[in-house]
Amino acid sequence: MKRVFAIFKALIVSSIRSPSVIFWNIFFPVILLLILASIFSNIGKEVSFRVNLVDESTTFKNTNMDFASYISEAFKEMSTGKNAVITLESSTTQNFLNESLEKLKSGKIDAVIVIPPLFNTQIYAAVVQQKGGFNLFSKPKIEVYTLENSQTSDLAFTIISSVLESFNLKILQNSGTLSDFVSPKTEYVSKNGQNFSYIDFIVPGILVMAVMTVSIFGITDDLLVQREKKVLRKLFVAPLNKGEYFWAMILSNLAIEIVQIIILLILGLYLGAHFGLGILAILYILFAIVTTLPIGFFIASFSKTSDAGNALANIFNFLFMFLGGLFFPITGVPLAVQIVAYIIPTTYLANGLRSAMGVMSSPTPMYLNILVPLIWAIVMVIYSAKVFKWEV
Amino acid sequence: MRESILEVENLKKYYSDIKAVDGISFKVLKGEVFALLGPNGAGKTTTLEILEGLKDYDGGKIKLFGEEVRGKVPRHLRERIGVVLQENNFIDHLTTVEILKMFRSLYSNGIDVREVLKEISLEDKANAKVEKLSGGQRQRLAIGTALVGNPELIFMDEPTTGLDPQARRNVWEMIEKLREKGKTVFLTTHYMEEAEYLADYIYVMDHGKIIAKGSAEELISSFGGEKIIEIDLDSKNLDLSFLSEFQKTKIEDSKIIIVTSSLPTDMKKALDLFEERSIKVNDIIVRQPNLEDVFLNLTGRKLRD
């Protein structure tokens, strides 16, 4: 035990003082989490657009032909309650239009809707015209001002279009005629079905990635670099046994992983991620560590040199990182990629951890989230134990 | 009679096409510095690696501290041994004192790290990272890692290869001190002067076999009263076949070595032969034979060939 601790301490101190170990194992996952969180922070978040509505209509006011007020009501409805999609300000003054356009230009709001003065008359005329089959009056237009090159403005426009479309349908139902005021759009912006955001999704993914990186690079380094430098040989002619080195190596990597996990969880919380950290989550994190450590051992077992090992480690790490659904759901990717994804263990580890942390229900059954990584680990351990050479 | 702490009997290690170690036997006595001397490829390192438990062997018997050992050396025996490998690297980013402490923790009866630091004269480098040490300092640290466990027997594989003369001197002094403390040192070397300077007992090894043994004096006196004539010529690539008139000669570039038991006769003969062929002689030295000549005499080759 004293010997295991001595080697453990030496390996840990060496790692802490190694700039590359600290960068790849602590800074890299932190930076990646920050980058992904900032790029995709809007995905799945409850979106809200700021829309100003200017109702300039003057005709048929306070009658049942005040179509403009129906439209205002529809938007008002969308701005209230739990599922509000827009925040709405509306007014009827000309002054308000100018104010709104200024606000739009400075990016304070996302869209301005203007109902023209003769809107109600025009609708009435259009309905009559449609029924009579003649074509004298121009169709009524609702002006929608959006900001050029603004994604949120475009999305706001889409929402507005869909409201107007449903308004078209309503007229159709009421008058038995078809009329279009704005061309109907088929896009709908709807709230994400599942109650989690991208940051919730990404935190467990980053955890699996971080743990796997340490497991792969930490173990291959401890085995291959030290073997190549004859450090292992030097230790084994001293009264140290291979098993003792092995456990010291496992423990030192485990220690780094625990520190890394704590840092990432704190950062995740800071970025607003929601997750549970019950006994199940902690056990599953340990399970992820235990089942990824053999990957490093496996790579080391068929690498003759540390350079070869490093290249292989990079390949495995890359493959398991990007095809394992750690950062994005794998449902949208090509079939070939999906097949690979359903073979490699990280897909299951990410699903399992998301489920264990209460972020989302796992797309794969939980028994597979245990079984697949476990089988990988067992096969790798058996293979490595047979093939790995402690001395060269 | 001192007890022997290492006995090797008819040790053999064969690779498919080479007999790396071909039936060697020796005994190392407690408290002596024992040198295995031979050129590169003689089988010295293979022998040492077998003794350290790093390699298995194909025949023979090894008794370490009276216990028969084969393959991996059991821990309780490794506790009594210190090893300095040919190539000594350490875990990166650690300091000298951290490395020594780590190694001390591997032994049950280690000695004070400060004491070791003093012995290897690295007190001023105690907190220096290992990667910042010079070649000589690294070698001293390697010896320190072997000493920190307070071993009875220390194996050293070519402890001064690649070191500059000053660093080599330092290592020699450390080995001297170990002898004074009653430690047993088993070293391999291809430096004749190292074996001559340090070793109480020398085994000369070549092509996997022991070809001579004894103290440096004994080995040299095996020449009897023979002396060495070293003749330096001005030019190389001459036809020197006439030198076959002498019994033992060796030609190396422009240098000719003649082993002689009747100095005046052979000296005159040599000079006459050169004069007859009008070959210009640059320098002539007559000296006592050394271990290099012993090896030359035994194998017809120089140690560092």
Tab-separated table of N, CA, C and O in Angstrom, chain B residues 111-177:
chain	number	residue	atom	x	y	z
B	111	ILE	N	17.223	4.390	3.580
B	111	ILE	CA	17.975	5.313	4.427
B	111	ILE	C	17.536	6.745	4.139
B	111	ILE	O	16.800	7.011	3.185
B	112	ASP	N	18.003	7.660	4.985
B	112	ASP	CA	17.611	9.059	4.890
B	112	ASP	C	17.979	9.642	3.511
B	112	ASP	O	19.113	9.510	3.056
B	113	VAL	N	17.011	10.278	2.911
B	113	VAL	CA	17.202	10.852	1.586
B	113	VAL	C	18.323	11.906	1.591
B	113	VAL	O	19.120	11.993	0.662
B	114	ARG	N	18.418	12.661	2.694
B	114	ARG	CA	19.451	13.703	2.765
B	114	ARG	C	20.856	13.094	2.727
B	114	ARG	O	21.773	13.630	2.112
B	115	GLU	N	20.958	11.958	3.399
B	115	GLU	CA	22.241	11.262	3.427
B	115	GLU	C	22.653	10.833	2.011
B	115	GLU	O	23.799	10.992	1.596
B	116	VAL	N	21.654	10.337	1.266
B	116	VAL	CA	21.925	9.903	-0.108
B	116	VAL	C	22.314	11.099	-0.968
B	116	VAL	O	23.268	11.043	-1.750
B	117	LEU	N	21.552	12.197	-0.808
B	117	LEU	CA	21.839	13.402	-1.587
B	117	LEU	C	23.288	13.838	-1.388
B	117	LEU	O	23.970	14.255	-2.322
B	118	LYS	N	23.758	13.717	-0.138
B	118	LYS	CA	25.118	14.105	0.181
B	118	LYS	C	26.101	13.147	-0.498
B	118	LYS	O	27.082	13.576	-1.113
B	119	GLU	N	25.780	11.875	-0.417
B	119	GLU	CA	26.673	10.878	-0.997
B	119	GLU	C	26.818	11.041	-2.505
B	119	GLU	O	27.879	10.782	-3.064
B	120	ILE	N	25.727	11.429	-3.154
B	120	ILE	CA	25.813	11.574	-4.610
B	120	ILE	C	26.088	13.033	-5.000
B	120	ILE	O	25.994	13.400	-6.171
B	121	SER	N	26.427	13.847	-4.008
B	121	SER	CA	26.777	15.264	-4.209
B	121	SER	C	25.741	16.008	-5.048
B	121	SER	O	26.078	16.727	-5.988
B	122	LEU	N	24.475	15.819	-4.720
B	122	LEU	CA	23.431	16.550	-5.452
B	122	LEU	C	22.620	17.415	-4.498
B	122	LEU	O	21.482	17.767	-4.792
B	123	GLU	N	23.244	17.766	-3.335
B	123	GLU	CA	22.480	18.550	-2.359
B	123	GLU	C	21.980	19.859	-2.963
B	123	GLU	O	20.864	20.284	-2.688
B	124	ASP	N	22.828	20.479	-3.789
B	124	ASP	CA	22.415	21.767	-4.372
B	124	ASP	C	21.389	21.588	-5.487
B	124	ASP	O	20.808	22.551	-5.958
B	125	LYS	N	21.187	20.335	-5.913
B	125	LYS	CA	20.191	20.085	-6.968
B	125	LYS	C	18.957	19.381	-6.407
B	125	LYS	O	18.155	18.825	-7.167
B	126	ALA	N	18.818	19.409	-5.084
B	126	ALA	CA	17.732	18.659	-4.437
B	126	ALA	C	16.367	19.015	-5.006
B	126	ALA	O	15.520	18.156	-5.221
B	127	ASN	N	16.160	20.306	-5.282
B	127	ASN	CA	14.840	20.721	-5.750
B	127	ASN	C	14.807	21.042	-7.244
B	127	ASN	O	13.877	21.687	-7.728
B	128	ALA	N	15.835	20.564	-7.942
B	128	ALA	CA	15.844	20.769	-9.395
B	128	ALA	C	15.031	19.646	-10.040
B	128	ALA	O	15.061	18.509	-9.601
B	129	LYS	N	14.305	19.996	-11.103
B	129	LYS	CA	13.552	18.981	-11.838
B	129	LYS	C	14.537	18.056	-12.546
B	129	LYS	O	15.585	18.508	-13.023
B	130	VAL	N	14.173	16.784	-12.640
B	130	VAL	CA	15.107	15.818	-13.218
B	130	VAL	C	15.501	16.142	-14.646
B	130	VAL	O	16.631	15.894	-15.055
B	131	GLU	N	14.564	16.746	-15.405
B	131	GLU	CA	14.889	17.029	-16.800
B	131	GLU	C	15.916	18.147	-16.946
B	131	GLU	O	16.460	18.365	-18.021
B	132	LYS	N	16.189	18.851	-15.829
B	132	LYS	CA	17.170	19.935	-15.872
B	132	LYS	C	18.582	19.463	-15.500
B	132	LYS	O	19.520	20.241	-15.527
B	133	LEU	N	18.711	18.196	-15.102
B	133	LEU	CA	20.011	17.698	-14.665
B	133	LEU	C	20.907	17.363	-15.855
B	133	LEU	O	20.430	16.973	-16.912
B	134	SER	N	22.227	17.493	-15.647
B	134	SER	CA	23.173	17.117	-16.702
B	134	SER	C	23.310	15.591	-16.721
B	134	SER	O	22.822	14.907	-15.820
B	135	GLY	N	23.978	15.085	-17.734
B	135	GLY	CA	24.159	13.642	-17.868
B	135	GLY	C	24.809	13.023	-16.637
B	135	GLY	O	24.358	11.996	-16.126
B	136	GLY	N	25.860	13.691	-16.143
B	136	GLY	CA	26.559	13.177	-14.972
B	136	GLY	C	25.676	13.219	-13.726
B	136	GLY	O	25.677	12.290	-12.920
B	137	GLN	N	24.912	14.307	-13.605
B	137	GLN	CA	24.023	14.440	-12.451
B	137	GLN	C	22.924	13.383	-12.481
B	137	GLN	O	22.567	12.816	-11.447
B	138	ARG	N	22.413	13.115	-13.669
B	138	ARG	CA	21.382	12.074	-13.804
B	138	ARG	C	21.930	10.722	-13.397
B	138	ARG	O	21.257	9.933	-12.747
B	139	GLN	N	23.179	10.472	-13.817
B	139	GLN	CA	23.789	9.191	-13.490
B	139	GLN	C	23.977	9.070	-11.980
B	139	GLN	O	23.743	8.011	-11.401
B	140	ARG	N	24.363	10.182	-11.344
B	140	ARG	CA	24.528	10.157	-9.894
B	140	ARG	C	23.181	9.944	-9.212
B	140	ARG	O	23.076	9.203	-8.229
B	141	LEU	N	22.147	10.572	-9.770
B	141	LEU	CA	20.809	10.367	-9.201
B	141	LEU	C	20.401	8.895	-9.346
B	141	LEU	O	19.813	8.311	-8.434
B	142	ALA	N	20.731	8.324	-10.512
B	142	ALA	CA	20.398	6.907	-10.725
B	142	ALA	C	21.084	6.051	-9.668
B	142	ALA	O	20.488	5.116	-9.115
B	143	ILE	N	22.340	6.382	-9.366
B	143	ILE	CA	23.049	5.638	-8.332
B	143	ILE	C	22.370	5.885	-6.978
B	143	ILE	O	22.187	4.966	-6.184
B	144	GLY	N	21.936	7.146	-6.780
B	144	GLY	CA	21.211	7.470	-5.553
B	144	GLY	C	19.957	6.625	-5.386
B	144	GLY	O	19.677	6.130	-4.290
B	145	THR	N	19.211	6.422	-6.480
B	145	THR	CA	17.988	5.619	-6.371
B	145	THR	C	18.318	4.169	-6.034
B	145	THR	O	17.503	3.467	-5.450
B	146	ALA	N	19.516	3.756	-6.406
B	146	ALA	CA	19.933	2.395	-6.064
B	146	ALA	C	20.391	2.319	-4.610
B	146	ALA	O	20.264	1.283	-3.969
B	147	LEU	N	20.902	3.436	-4.089
B	147	LEU	CA	21.447	3.414	-2.720
B	147	LEU	C	20.392	3.669	-1.653
B	147	LEU	O	20.538	3.225	-0.518
B	148	VAL	N	19.326	4.369	-2.032
B	148	VAL	CA	18.369	4.846	-1.032
B	148	VAL	C	17.650	3.684	-0.334
B	148	VAL	O	17.117	3.843	0.754
B	149	GLY	N	17.684	2.525	-0.951
B	149	GLY	CA	17.078	1.348	-0.319
B	149	GLY	C	18.044	0.614	0.589
B	149	GLY	O	17.720	-0.457	1.097
B	150	ASN	N	19.231	1.165	0.794
B	150	ASN	CA	20.267	0.554	1.627
B	150	ASN	C	20.556	-0.898	1.223
B	150	ASN	O	20.474	-1.811	2.044
B	151	PRO	N	20.920	-1.107	-0.049
B	151	PRO	CA	21.104	-2.478	-0.522
B	151	PRO	C	22.468	-3.047	-0.119
B	151	PRO	O	23.376	-2.288	0.199
B	152	GLU	N	22.554	-4.381	-0.155
B	152	GLU	CA	23.841	-5.028	0.118
B	152	GLU	C	24.627	-5.188	-1.179
B	152	GLU	O	25.848	-5.170	-1.189
B	153	LEU	N	23.882	-5.398	-2.261
B	153	LEU	CA	24.511	-5.643	-3.563
B	153	LEU	C	23.993	-4.617	-4.565
B	153	LEU	O	22.789	-4.353	-4.623
B	154	ILE	N	24.905	-4.024	-5.320
B	154	ILE	CA	24.488	-3.026	-6.304
B	154	ILE	C	24.949	-3.458	-7.688
B	154	ILE	O	26.137	-3.712	-7.906
B	155	PHE	N	23.987	-3.560	-8.598
B	155	PHE	CA	24.299	-3.873	-9.995
B	155	PHE	C	24.436	-2.565	-10.768
B	155	PHE	O	23.558	-1.700	-10.676
B	156	MET	N	25.500	-2.440	-11.538
B	156	MET	CA	25.648	-1.242	-12.364
B	156	MET	C	26.007	-1.656	-13.780
B	156	MET	O	27.022	-2.316	-13.992
B	157	ASP	N	25.154	-1.248	-14.723
B	157	ASP	CA	25.403	-1.600	-16.119
B	157	ASP	C	26.086	-0.419	-16.806
B	157	ASP	O	25.462	0.617	-17.036
B	158	GLU	N	27.361	-0.575	-17.107
B	158	GLU	CA	28.144	0.480	-17.753
B	158	GLU	C	27.892	1.833	-17.109
B	158	GLU	O	27.373	2.749	-17.762
B	159	PRO	N	28.283	1.992	-15.858
B	159	PRO	CA	27.883	3.196	-15.125
B	159	PRO	C	28.493	4.495	-15.638
B	159	PRO	O	27.975	5.563	-15.324
B	160	THR	N	29.543	4.432	-16.439
B	160	THR	CA	30.150	5.711	-16.873
B	160	THR	C	30.118	5.907	-18.382
B	160	THR	O	30.702	6.859	-18.884
B	161	THR	N	29.417	5.015	-19.097
B	161	THR	CA	29.350	5.173	-20.544
B	161	THR	C	28.649	6.483	-20.891
B	161	THR	O	27.594	6.791	-20.355
B	162	GLY	N	29.261	7.245	-21.766
B	162	GLY	CA	28.648	8.490	-22.213
B	162	GLY	C	28.912	9.675	-21.305
B	162	GLY	O	28.408	10.765	-21.540
B	163	LEU	N	29.688	9.473	-20.232
B	163	LEU	CA	29.968	10.598	-19.336
B	163	LEU	C	31.298	11.242	-19.699
B	163	LEU	O	32.208	10.588	-20.212
B	164	ASP	N	31.423	12.531	-19.393
B	164	ASP	CA	32.702	13.196	-19.642
B	164	ASP	C	33.693	12.781	-18.549
B	164	ASP	O	33.297	12.243	-17.520
B	165	PRO	N	34.998	13.008	-18.755
B	165	PRO	CA	36.012	12.493	-17.816
B	165	PRO	C	35.778	12.917	-16.368
B	165	PRO	O	35.935	12.114	-15.452
B	166	GLN	N	35.352	14.162	-16.170
B	166	GLN	CA	35.128	14.634	-14.807
B	166	GLN	C	33.980	13.868	-14.146
B	166	GLN	O	34.096	13.394	-13.018
B	167	ALA	N	32.879	13.727	-14.895
B	167	ALA	CA	31.718	13.018	-14.366
B	167	ALA	C	32.072	11.552	-14.095
B	167	ALA	O	31.632	10.957	-13.116
B	168	ARG	N	32.910	10.982	-14.960
B	168	ARG	CA	33.331	9.599	-14.778
B	168	ARG	C	34.125	9.460	-13.477
B	168	ARG	O	33.899	8.551	-12.693
B	169	ARG	N	35.033	10.408	-13.239
B	169	ARG	CA	35.807	10.443	-11.987
B	169	ARG	C	34.867	10.430	-10.776
B	169	ARG	O	35.056	9.675	-9.833
B	170	ASN	N	33.854	11.304	-10.839
B	170	ASN	CA	32.901	11.401	-9.718
B	170	ASN	C	32.247	10.057	-9.434
B	170	ASN	O	32.092	9.662	-8.292
B	171	VAL	N	31.822	9.381	-10.521
B	171	VAL	CA	31.156	8.089	-10.346
B	171	VAL	C	32.142	7.080	-9.752
B	171	VAL	O	31.800	6.321	-8.840
B	172	TRP	N	33.368	7.122	-10.232
B	172	TRP	CA	34.378	6.205	-9.694
B	172	TRP	C	34.560	6.412	-8.192
B	172	TRP	O	34.632	5.474	-7.413
B	173	GLU	N	34.617	7.697	-7.814
B	173	GLU	CA	34.792	7.996	-6.377
B	173	GLU	C	33.633	7.456	-5.561
B	173	GLU	O	33.811	6.932	-4.459
B	174	MET	N	32.413	7.574	-6.141
B	174	MET	CA	31.247	7.062	-5.418
B	174	MET	C	31.322	5.550	-5.247
B	174	MET	O	30.976	5.015	-4.196
B	175	ILE	N	31.807	4.882	-6.280
B	175	ILE	CA	31.915	3.415	-6.198
B	175	ILE	C	32.984	3.021	-5.174
B	175	ILE	O	32.813	2.091	-4.389
B	176	GLU	N	34.065	3.788	-5.145
B	176	GLU	CA	35.107	3.572	-4.133
B	176	GLU	C	34.528	3.659	-2.726
B	176	GLU	O	34.803	2.839	-1.861
B	177	LYS	N	33.695	4.715	-2.529
B	177	LYS	CA	33.098	4.922	-1.209
B	177	LYS	C	32.192	3.747	-0.840
B	177	LYS	O	32.123	3.347	0.314
